[in-house]
Coordinates of C-alpha atoms in Angstrom, one line a residue:
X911 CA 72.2 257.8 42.2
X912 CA 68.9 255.7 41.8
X913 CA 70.6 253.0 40.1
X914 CA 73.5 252.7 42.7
X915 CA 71.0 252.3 45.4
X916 CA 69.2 249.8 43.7
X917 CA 72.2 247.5 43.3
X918 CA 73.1 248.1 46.9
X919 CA 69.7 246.9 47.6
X920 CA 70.5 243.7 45.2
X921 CA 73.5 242.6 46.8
X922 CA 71.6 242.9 50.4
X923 CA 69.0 240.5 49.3
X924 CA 71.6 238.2 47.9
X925 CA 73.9 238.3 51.2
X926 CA 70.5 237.8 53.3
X927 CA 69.7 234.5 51.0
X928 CA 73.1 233.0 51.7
X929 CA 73.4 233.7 55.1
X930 CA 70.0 231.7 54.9
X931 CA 71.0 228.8 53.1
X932 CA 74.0 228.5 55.7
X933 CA 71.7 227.9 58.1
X934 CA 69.7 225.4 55.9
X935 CA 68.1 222.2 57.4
X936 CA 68.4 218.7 56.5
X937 CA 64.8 216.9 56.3
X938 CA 66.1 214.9 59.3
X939 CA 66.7 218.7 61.3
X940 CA 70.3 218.2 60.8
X941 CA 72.1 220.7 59.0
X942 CA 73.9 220.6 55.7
X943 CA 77.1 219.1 55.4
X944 CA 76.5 217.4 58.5
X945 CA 76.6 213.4 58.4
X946 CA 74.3 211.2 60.8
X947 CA 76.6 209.4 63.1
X948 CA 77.1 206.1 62.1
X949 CA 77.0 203.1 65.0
X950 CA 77.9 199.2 65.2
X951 CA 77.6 196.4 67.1
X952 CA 79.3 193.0 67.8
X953 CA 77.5 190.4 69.8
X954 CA 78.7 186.7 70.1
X955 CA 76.2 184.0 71.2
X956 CA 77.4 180.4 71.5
X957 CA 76.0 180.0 67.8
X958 CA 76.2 183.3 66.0
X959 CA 78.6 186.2 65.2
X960 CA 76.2 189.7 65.1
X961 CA 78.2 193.1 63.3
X962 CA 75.4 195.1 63.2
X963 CA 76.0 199.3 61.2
X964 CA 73.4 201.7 61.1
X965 CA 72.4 205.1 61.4
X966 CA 71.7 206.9 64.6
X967 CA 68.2 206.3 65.0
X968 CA 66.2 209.5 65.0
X969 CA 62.6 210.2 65.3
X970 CA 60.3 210.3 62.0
X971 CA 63.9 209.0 60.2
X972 CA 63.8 205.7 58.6
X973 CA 67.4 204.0 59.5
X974 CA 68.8 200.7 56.9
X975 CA 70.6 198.6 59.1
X976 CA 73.3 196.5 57.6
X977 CA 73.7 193.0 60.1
X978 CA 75.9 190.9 59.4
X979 CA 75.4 187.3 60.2
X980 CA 78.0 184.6 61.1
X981 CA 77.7 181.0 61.8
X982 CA 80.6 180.7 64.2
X983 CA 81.2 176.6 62.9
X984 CA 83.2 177.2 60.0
X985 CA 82.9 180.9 60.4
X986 CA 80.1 181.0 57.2
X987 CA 77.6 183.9 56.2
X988 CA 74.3 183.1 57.0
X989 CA 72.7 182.0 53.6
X990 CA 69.1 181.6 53.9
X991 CA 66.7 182.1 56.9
X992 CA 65.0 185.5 57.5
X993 CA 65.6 188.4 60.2
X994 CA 62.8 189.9 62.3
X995 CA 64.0 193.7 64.1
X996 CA 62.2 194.7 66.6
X997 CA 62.5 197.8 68.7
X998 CA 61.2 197.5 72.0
X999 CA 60.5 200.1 75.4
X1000 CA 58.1 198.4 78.0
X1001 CA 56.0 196.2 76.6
X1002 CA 56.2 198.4 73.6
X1003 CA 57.7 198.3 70.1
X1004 CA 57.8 198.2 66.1
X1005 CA 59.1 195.1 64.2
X1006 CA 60.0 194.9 60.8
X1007 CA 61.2 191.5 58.9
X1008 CA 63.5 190.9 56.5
X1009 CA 62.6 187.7 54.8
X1010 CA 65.5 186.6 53.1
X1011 CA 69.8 188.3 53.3
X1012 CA 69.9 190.9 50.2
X1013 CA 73.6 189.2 50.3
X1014 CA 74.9 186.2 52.1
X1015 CA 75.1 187.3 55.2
X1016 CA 73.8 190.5 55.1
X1017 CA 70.4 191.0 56.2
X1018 CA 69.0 194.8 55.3
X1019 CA 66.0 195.3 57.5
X1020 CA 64.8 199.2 58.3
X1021 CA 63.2 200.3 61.9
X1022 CA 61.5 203.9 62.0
X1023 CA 61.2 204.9 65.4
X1024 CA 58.0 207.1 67.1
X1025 CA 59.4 208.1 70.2
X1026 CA 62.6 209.6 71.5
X1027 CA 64.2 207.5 74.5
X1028 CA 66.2 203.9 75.3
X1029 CA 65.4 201.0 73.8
X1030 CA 65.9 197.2 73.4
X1031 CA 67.1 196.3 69.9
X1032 CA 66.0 192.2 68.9
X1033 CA 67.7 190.2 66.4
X1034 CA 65.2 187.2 65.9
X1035 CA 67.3 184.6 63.2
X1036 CA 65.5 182.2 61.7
X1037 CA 67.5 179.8 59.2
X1038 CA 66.9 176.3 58.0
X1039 CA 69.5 174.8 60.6
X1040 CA 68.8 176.8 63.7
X1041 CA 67.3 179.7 65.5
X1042 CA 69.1 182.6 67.7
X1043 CA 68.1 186.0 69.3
X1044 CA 70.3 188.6 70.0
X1045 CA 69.5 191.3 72.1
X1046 CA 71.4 194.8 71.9
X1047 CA 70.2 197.2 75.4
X1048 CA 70.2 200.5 75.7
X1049 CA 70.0 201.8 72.2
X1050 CA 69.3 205.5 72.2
X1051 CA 66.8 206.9 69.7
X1052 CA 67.5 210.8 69.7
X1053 CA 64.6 213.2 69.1
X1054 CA 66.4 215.1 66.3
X1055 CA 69.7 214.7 64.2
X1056 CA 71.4 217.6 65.7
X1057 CA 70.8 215.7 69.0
X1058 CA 72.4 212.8 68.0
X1059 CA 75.7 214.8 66.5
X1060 CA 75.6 216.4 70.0
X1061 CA 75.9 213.1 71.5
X1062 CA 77.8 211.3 69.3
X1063 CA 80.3 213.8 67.9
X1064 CA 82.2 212.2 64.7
X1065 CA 84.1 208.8 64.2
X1066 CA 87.7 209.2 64.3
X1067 CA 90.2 206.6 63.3
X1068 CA 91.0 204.4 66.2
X1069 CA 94.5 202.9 63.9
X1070 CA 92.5 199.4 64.1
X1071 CA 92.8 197.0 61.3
X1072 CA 89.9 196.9 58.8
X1073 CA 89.0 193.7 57.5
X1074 CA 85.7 192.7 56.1
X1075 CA 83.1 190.1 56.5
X1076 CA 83.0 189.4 53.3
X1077 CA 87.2 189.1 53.1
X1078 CA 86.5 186.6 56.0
X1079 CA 84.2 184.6 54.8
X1080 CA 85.5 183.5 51.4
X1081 CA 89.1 182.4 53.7
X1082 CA 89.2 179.6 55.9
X1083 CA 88.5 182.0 59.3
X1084 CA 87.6 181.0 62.6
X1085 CA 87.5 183.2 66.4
X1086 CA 88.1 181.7 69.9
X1087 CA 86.9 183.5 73.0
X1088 CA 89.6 184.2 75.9
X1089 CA 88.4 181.9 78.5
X1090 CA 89.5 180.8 81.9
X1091 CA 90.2 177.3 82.3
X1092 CA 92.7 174.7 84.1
X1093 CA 96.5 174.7 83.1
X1094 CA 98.6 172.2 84.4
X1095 CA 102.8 171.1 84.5
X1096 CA 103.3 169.2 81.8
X1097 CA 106.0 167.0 80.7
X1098 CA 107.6 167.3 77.0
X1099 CA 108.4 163.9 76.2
X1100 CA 107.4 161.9 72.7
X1101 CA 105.3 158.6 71.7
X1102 CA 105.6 156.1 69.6
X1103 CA 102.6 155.1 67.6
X1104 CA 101.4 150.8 68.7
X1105 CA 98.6 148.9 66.9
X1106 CA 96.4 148.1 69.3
X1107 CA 94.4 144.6 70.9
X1108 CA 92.1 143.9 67.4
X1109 CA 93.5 146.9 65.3
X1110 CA 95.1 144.4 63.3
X1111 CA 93.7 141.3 60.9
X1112 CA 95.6 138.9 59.5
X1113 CA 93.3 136.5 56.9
X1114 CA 94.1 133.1 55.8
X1115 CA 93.9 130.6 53.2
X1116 CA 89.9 128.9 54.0
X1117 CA 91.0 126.1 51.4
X1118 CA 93.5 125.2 48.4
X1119 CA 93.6 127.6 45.7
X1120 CA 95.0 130.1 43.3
X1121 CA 95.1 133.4 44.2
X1122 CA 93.0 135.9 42.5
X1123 CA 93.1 140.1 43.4
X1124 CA 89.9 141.8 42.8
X1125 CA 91.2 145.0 44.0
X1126 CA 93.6 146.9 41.0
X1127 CA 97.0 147.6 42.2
X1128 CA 96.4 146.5 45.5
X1129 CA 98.9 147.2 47.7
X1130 CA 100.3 148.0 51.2
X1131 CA 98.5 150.8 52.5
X1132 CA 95.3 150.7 49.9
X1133 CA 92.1 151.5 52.0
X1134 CA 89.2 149.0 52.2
X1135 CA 85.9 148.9 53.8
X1136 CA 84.2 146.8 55.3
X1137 CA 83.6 143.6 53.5
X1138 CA 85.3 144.7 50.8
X1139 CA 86.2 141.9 48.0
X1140 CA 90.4 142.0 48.0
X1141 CA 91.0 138.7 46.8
X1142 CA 89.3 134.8 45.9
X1143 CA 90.7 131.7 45.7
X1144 CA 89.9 129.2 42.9
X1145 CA 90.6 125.6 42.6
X1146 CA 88.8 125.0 39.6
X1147 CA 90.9 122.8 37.2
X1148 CA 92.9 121.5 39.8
X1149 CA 93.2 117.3 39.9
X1150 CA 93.3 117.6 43.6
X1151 CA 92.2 120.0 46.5
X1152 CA 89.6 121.5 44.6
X1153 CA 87.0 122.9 45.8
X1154 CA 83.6 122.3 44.3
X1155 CA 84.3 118.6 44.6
X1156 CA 85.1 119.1 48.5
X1157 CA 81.6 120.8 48.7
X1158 CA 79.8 118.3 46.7
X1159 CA 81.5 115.7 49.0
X1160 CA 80.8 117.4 52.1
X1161 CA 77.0 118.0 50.5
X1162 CA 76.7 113.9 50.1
X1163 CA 78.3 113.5 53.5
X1164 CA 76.3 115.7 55.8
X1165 CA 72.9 114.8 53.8
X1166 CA 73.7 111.1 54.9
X1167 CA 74.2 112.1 58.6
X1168 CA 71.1 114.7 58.2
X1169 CA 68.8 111.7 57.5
X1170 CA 70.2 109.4 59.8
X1171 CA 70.1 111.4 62.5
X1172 CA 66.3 112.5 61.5
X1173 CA 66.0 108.5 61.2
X1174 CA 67.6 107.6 65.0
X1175 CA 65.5 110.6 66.6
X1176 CA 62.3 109.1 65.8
X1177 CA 63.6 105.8 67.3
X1178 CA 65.5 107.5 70.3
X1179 CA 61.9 109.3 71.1
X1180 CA 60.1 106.1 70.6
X1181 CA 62.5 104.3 73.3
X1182 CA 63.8 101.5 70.1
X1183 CA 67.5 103.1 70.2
X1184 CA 69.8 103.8 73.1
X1185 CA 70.6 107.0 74.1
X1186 CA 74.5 106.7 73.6
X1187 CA 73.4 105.4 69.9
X1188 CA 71.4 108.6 69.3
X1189 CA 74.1 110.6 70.8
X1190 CA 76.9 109.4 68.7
X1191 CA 74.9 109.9 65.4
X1192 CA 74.0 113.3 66.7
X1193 CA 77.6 113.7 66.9
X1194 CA 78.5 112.8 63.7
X1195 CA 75.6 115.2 62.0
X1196 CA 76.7 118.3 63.6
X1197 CA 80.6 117.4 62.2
X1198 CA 79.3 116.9 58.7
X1199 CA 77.0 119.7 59.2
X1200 CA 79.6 122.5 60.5
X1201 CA 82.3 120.8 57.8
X1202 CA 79.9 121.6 54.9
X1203 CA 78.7 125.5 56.3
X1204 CA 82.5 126.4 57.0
X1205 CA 82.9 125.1 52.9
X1206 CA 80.8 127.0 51.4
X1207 CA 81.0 130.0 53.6
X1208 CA 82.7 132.7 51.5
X1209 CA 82.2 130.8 48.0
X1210 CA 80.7 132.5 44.8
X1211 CA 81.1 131.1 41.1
X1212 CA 83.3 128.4 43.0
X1213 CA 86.2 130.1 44.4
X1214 CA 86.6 130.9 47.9
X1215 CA 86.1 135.1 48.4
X1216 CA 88.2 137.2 51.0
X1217 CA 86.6 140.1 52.0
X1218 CA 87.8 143.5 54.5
X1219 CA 87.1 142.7 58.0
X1220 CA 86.7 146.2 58.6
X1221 CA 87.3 149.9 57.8
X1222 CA 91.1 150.1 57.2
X1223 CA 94.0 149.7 55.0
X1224 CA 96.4 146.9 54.0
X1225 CA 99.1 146.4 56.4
X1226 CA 101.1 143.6 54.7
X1227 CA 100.2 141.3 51.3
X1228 CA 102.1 138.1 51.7
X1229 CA 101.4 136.6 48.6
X1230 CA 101.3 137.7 44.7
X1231 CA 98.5 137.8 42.4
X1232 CA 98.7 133.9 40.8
X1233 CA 99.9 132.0 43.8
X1234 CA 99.0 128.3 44.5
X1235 CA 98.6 128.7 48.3
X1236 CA 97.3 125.8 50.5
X1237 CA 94.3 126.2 53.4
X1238 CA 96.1 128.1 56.3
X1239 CA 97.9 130.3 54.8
X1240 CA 98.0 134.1 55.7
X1241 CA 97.3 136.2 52.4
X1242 CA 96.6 139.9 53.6
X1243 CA 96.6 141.9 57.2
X1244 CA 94.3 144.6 57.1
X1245 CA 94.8 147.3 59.7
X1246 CA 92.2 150.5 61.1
X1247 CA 93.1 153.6 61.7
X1248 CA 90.5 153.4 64.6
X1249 CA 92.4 152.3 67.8
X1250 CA 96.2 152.9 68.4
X1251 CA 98.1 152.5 71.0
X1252 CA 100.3 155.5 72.1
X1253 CA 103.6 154.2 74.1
X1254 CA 105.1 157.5 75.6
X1255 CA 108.3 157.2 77.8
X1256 CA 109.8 159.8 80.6
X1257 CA 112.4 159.5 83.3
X1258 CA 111.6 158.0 86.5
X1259 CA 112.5 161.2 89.0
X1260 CA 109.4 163.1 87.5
X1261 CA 107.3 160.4 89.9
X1262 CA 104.4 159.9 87.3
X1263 CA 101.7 158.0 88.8
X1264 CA 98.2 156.9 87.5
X1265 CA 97.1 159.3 91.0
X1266 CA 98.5 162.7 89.7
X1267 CA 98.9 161.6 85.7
X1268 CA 96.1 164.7 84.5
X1269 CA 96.4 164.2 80.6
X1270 CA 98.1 163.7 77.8
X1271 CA 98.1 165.1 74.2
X1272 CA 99.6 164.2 71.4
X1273 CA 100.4 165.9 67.8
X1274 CA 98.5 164.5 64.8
X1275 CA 99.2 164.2 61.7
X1276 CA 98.1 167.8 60.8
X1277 CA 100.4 169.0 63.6
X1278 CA 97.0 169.7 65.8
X1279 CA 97.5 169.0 69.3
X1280 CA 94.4 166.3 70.2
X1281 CA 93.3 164.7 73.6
X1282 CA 93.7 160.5 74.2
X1283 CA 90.5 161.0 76.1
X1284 CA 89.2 161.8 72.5
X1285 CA 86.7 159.4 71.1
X1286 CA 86.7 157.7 74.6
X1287 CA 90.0 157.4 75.0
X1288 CA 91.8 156.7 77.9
X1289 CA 95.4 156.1 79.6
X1290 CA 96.3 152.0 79.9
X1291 CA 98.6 151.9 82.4
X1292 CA 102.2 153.5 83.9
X1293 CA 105.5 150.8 84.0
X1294 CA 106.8 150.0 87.2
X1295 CA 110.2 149.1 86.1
X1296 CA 113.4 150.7 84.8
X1297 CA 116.4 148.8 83.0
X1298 CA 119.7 149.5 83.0
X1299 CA 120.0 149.7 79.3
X1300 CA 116.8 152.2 78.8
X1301 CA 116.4 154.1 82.2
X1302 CA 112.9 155.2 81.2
X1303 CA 109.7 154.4 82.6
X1304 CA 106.5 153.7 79.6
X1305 CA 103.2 155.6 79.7
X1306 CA 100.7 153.4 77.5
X1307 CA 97.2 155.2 76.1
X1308 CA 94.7 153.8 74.2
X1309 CA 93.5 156.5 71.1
X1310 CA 90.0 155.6 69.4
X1311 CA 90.4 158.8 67.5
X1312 CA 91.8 158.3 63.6
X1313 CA 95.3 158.3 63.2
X1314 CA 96.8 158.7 60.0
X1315 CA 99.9 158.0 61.2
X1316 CA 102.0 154.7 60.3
X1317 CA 102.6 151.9 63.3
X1318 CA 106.2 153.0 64.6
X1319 CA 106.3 156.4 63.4
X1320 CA 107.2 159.2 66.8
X1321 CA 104.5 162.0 67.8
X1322 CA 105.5 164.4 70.3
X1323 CA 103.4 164.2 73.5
X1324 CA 102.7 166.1 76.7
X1325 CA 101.6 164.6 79.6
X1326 CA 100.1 166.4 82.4
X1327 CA 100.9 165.9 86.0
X1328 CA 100.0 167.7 89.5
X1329 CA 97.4 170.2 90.7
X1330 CA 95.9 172.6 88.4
X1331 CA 95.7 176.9 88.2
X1332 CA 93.2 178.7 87.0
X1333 CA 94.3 180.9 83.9
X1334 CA 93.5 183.0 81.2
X1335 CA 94.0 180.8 78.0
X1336 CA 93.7 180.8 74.5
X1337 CA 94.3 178.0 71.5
X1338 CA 97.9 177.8 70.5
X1339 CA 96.7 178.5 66.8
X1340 CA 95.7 182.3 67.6
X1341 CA 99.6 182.8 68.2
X1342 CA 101.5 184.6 65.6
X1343 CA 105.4 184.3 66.1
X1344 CA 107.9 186.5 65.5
X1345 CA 111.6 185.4 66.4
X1346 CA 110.7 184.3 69.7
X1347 CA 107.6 187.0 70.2
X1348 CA 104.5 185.9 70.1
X1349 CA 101.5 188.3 69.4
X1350 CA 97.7 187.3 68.6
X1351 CA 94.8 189.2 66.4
X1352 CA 92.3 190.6 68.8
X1353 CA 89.0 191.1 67.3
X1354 CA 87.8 194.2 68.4
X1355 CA 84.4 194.7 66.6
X1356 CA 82.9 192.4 63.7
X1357 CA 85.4 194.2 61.1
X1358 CA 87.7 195.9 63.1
X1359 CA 91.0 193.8 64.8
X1360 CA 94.3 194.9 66.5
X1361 CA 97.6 193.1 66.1
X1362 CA 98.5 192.3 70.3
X1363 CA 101.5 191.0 72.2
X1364 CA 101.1 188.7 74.7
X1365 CA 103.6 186.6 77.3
X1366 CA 103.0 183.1 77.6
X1367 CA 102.8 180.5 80.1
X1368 CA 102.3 177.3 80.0
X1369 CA 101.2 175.2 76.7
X1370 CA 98.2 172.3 77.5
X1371 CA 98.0 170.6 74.7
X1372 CA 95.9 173.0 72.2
X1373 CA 95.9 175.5 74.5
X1374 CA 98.2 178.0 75.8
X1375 CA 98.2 179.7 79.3
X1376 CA 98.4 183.8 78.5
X1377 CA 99.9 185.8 81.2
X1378 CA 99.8 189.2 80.1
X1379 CA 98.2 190.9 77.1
X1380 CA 94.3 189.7 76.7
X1381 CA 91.2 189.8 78.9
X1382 CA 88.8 186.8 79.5
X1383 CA 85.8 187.7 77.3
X1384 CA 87.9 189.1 74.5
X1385 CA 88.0 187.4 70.8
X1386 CA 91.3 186.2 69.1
X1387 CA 91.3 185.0 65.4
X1388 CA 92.6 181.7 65.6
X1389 CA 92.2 181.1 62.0
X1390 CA 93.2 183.3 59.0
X1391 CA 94.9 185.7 61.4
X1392 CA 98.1 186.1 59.5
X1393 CA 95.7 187.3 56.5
X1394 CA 94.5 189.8 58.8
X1395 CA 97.9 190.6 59.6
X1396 CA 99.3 191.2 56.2
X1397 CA 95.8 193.6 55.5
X1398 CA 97.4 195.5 58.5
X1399 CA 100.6 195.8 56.6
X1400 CA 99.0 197.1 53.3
X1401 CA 98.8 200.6 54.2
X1402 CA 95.4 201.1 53.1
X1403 CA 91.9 200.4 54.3
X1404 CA 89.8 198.1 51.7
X1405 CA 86.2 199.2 50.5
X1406 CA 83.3 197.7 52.1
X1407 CA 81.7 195.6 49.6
X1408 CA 77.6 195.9 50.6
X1409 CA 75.9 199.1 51.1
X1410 CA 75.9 201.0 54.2

């Protein structure tokens, strides 16, 4: 009977133990098996993406924030620069620095907060390129875990699309904000591409000569820069025309009229020689003088050099590596990509006028819709008349921006007419078709996106008016959005690839 009671008395003491490590605390006061809530953050300044993840922050608790930093040009991770955290109440606060990213992008600093209430939390970036801050209000620190879990409850899965920083940044990626902005009536028409006034350089024969390339395989479309060496000229050998003895003639010839105008001068000042004497020997030096300079202008080793006018590209080549050509005539055109003209042409009963013309865009060579105002461009003029034969009237622009596009070849072009409405609008490379629907990648939080339909309006050159389906303030992926599409259509989420 004693032993019974003594096992009974065991099995007490190991019920009473149990039932007190189910009741167990966490150093933080939470108890076990109970997770801190995690929280994030997404800021966007006109500079810098923020995805901040951290820990609730609790009192006594250190919390390792993971922040994420993106240069929005180029959507890039932030390589070097250093963080500075502070958390702030009043004129109150603790900072902590983090003086370098533990990976690009990443920036791992830790905050311990003293007191329980609401807070400021500061993002200070430093890098070698620029500086932002970023402020996050009204960040709660709770006075114990189980507080927090109160407040917080547990994350459940919202169905977003995951996709990483780090997937992001090793793509070409890029975000737009839904903005507001002016949409206008536009007119589809298409253009035709015009060298412009001085886009075009055709370069003759200085003197008599054989003709010599410098440039291998040169050819129609080659590029040249400015002052380039294409091609020389050499009349060495030759019985006649040839050039070093022109020179040394035109040497003798304006030495001669160099000293005897130096000799009638003297005389002319000294009131010994007529004025109209002076002036005709005058005369006769500045001949011989601009006849010698406009000889050996050009000339090295003897031969006559032709050199690139400008930045450009060869047009047309009129003559062949070898040729005899005589002074005059045209060897090369060299052309610039620099300044076009854009000849667009539209039916008369649209009643396009230089008072309500808005705009025009045109398609480049990478299919991008670009501005003529671009690069201070700007519309030329609107034709007057129609013909019988082509019942059109011509819209002329003047592009300064590069285009890679050959004289002659069509564009497609809007033109934008009328009053304007104020709309909700997006880029036209957020949109992602889909036999005639058209949806766009809203990005929700710095790694979390939703796949969205939207109904369109009107399309302004790179922009398209959105009449249903996204908020101004919201953030569309307008490039790498069909990557983030197909991680949607995976069917799993990927791992993160830093520490939380």
């Amino acid at each position: 009977m004693k032993y019974i009671l003594i096992v009974l008395a065991f099995l007490a003491m190991s019920c009473n133990n149990k039932a007190e490590d189910a009741h167990a605390h966490n150093p933080d006061g939470s108890h076990e098996g109970e997770e801190i809530p995690r929280l994030d953050h997404t800021i966007w300044t006109n500079k810098t993406e923020l995805f901040v993840e951290f820990p609730a922050l609790i009192v006594g608790s250190p919390s390792r924030l993971a922040a994420h930093f993106t240069v929005l040009d180029k959507h890039q991770p932030v390589r070097e620069g250093s963080v500075t955290l502070s958390l702030i109440k009043g004129d109150k606060g603790i900072r902590n620095i983090a003086d370098a990213p533990s990976s690009p992008g990443i920036f791992s600093p830790t905050i311990q907060p003293k007191e329980a209430g609401s807070y400021q939390l500061v993002f200070e970036l430093k890098t070698p390129d620029y500086s932002d801050k970023i402020t996050i209000d009204d960040v709660t620190v709770y006075s114990n875990a189980d507080e927090a879990i109160m407040a917080l409850g547990t994350a459940e899965d919202d169905g977003s699309i995951s996709f990483l920083k780090e997937q992001a940044w090793k793509i070409d990626f890029q975000t737009a904000p839904v903005v507001t902005g002016k949409i206008y009536d536009v007119i589809n028409t298409s253009g035709v591409w015009m060298p412009s006034p001085g886009s075009t350089k055709s370069l003759a024969a200085k003197s008599n000569g054989v003709v010599d390339f410098k440039v291998n395989n040169l050819t129609e479309g080659t590029a040249v820069k400015q002052g380039q060496l294409l091609m020389s000229l050499n009349s060495q050998g030759l019985a006649s025309n040839n050039l070093s003895t022109d020179i040394a003639s035109a040497k003798a010839t304006f030495q001669q009229a160099k000293s005897e105008y130096e000799r009638k001068k003297e005389l002319y000042e000294s009131k010994i020689v007529p004025k109209s004497e002076f002036e005709k020997v005058e005369s006769s030096f500045e001949i011989a003088k601009a006849n010698y300079q406009s000889l050996v202008s050009g000339v090295s080793g003897g031969s006559k050099q032709i050199r690139a006018p400008f930045d450009g590209f060869i047009k047309s080549i009129t003559v062949s590596n070898g040729d005899y050509v005589e002074q005059g005539v045209t060897l090369v055109t060299v052309g610039t990509h620099q300044s076009r003209v854009l000849k667009a042409q539209l039916a008369p009963n649209y009643g396009l006028t230089m008072g309500n013309l808005q705009g025009i865009w045109y398609q480049d060579n990478d299919n991008q819709w670009k501005d003529v105002t671009d690069a201070e461009g700007k519309i030329l003029s609107i034709g007057k008349d129609v013909e019988r034969e082509n019942p059109l009237i011509s819209v002329f622009t003047e592009v300064n921006a590069t285009v890679d596009m050959p004289i002659g070849s069509l564009t497609p072009v809007q033109i934008a007419m009328g009053n304007a409405t104020q709309n909700t609008m997006i880029p036209v490379n957020a949109l992602l078709e889909d036999y005639g629907s058209y949806s766009v990648i809203v990005q929700l939080s710095g790694e979390s996106f939703e796949r969205r339909p939207v109904k369109l309006g009107k399309r302004n050159g790179e922009n398209v008016e959105i009449l249903e389906g996204l908020q101004v303030g919201e953030v569309v992926v307008t490039t790498g959005a069909y990557q983030v599409k197909m991680a949607s259509m995976s069917g799993s989420t990927p791992a993160h690839g830093h520490e939380h």
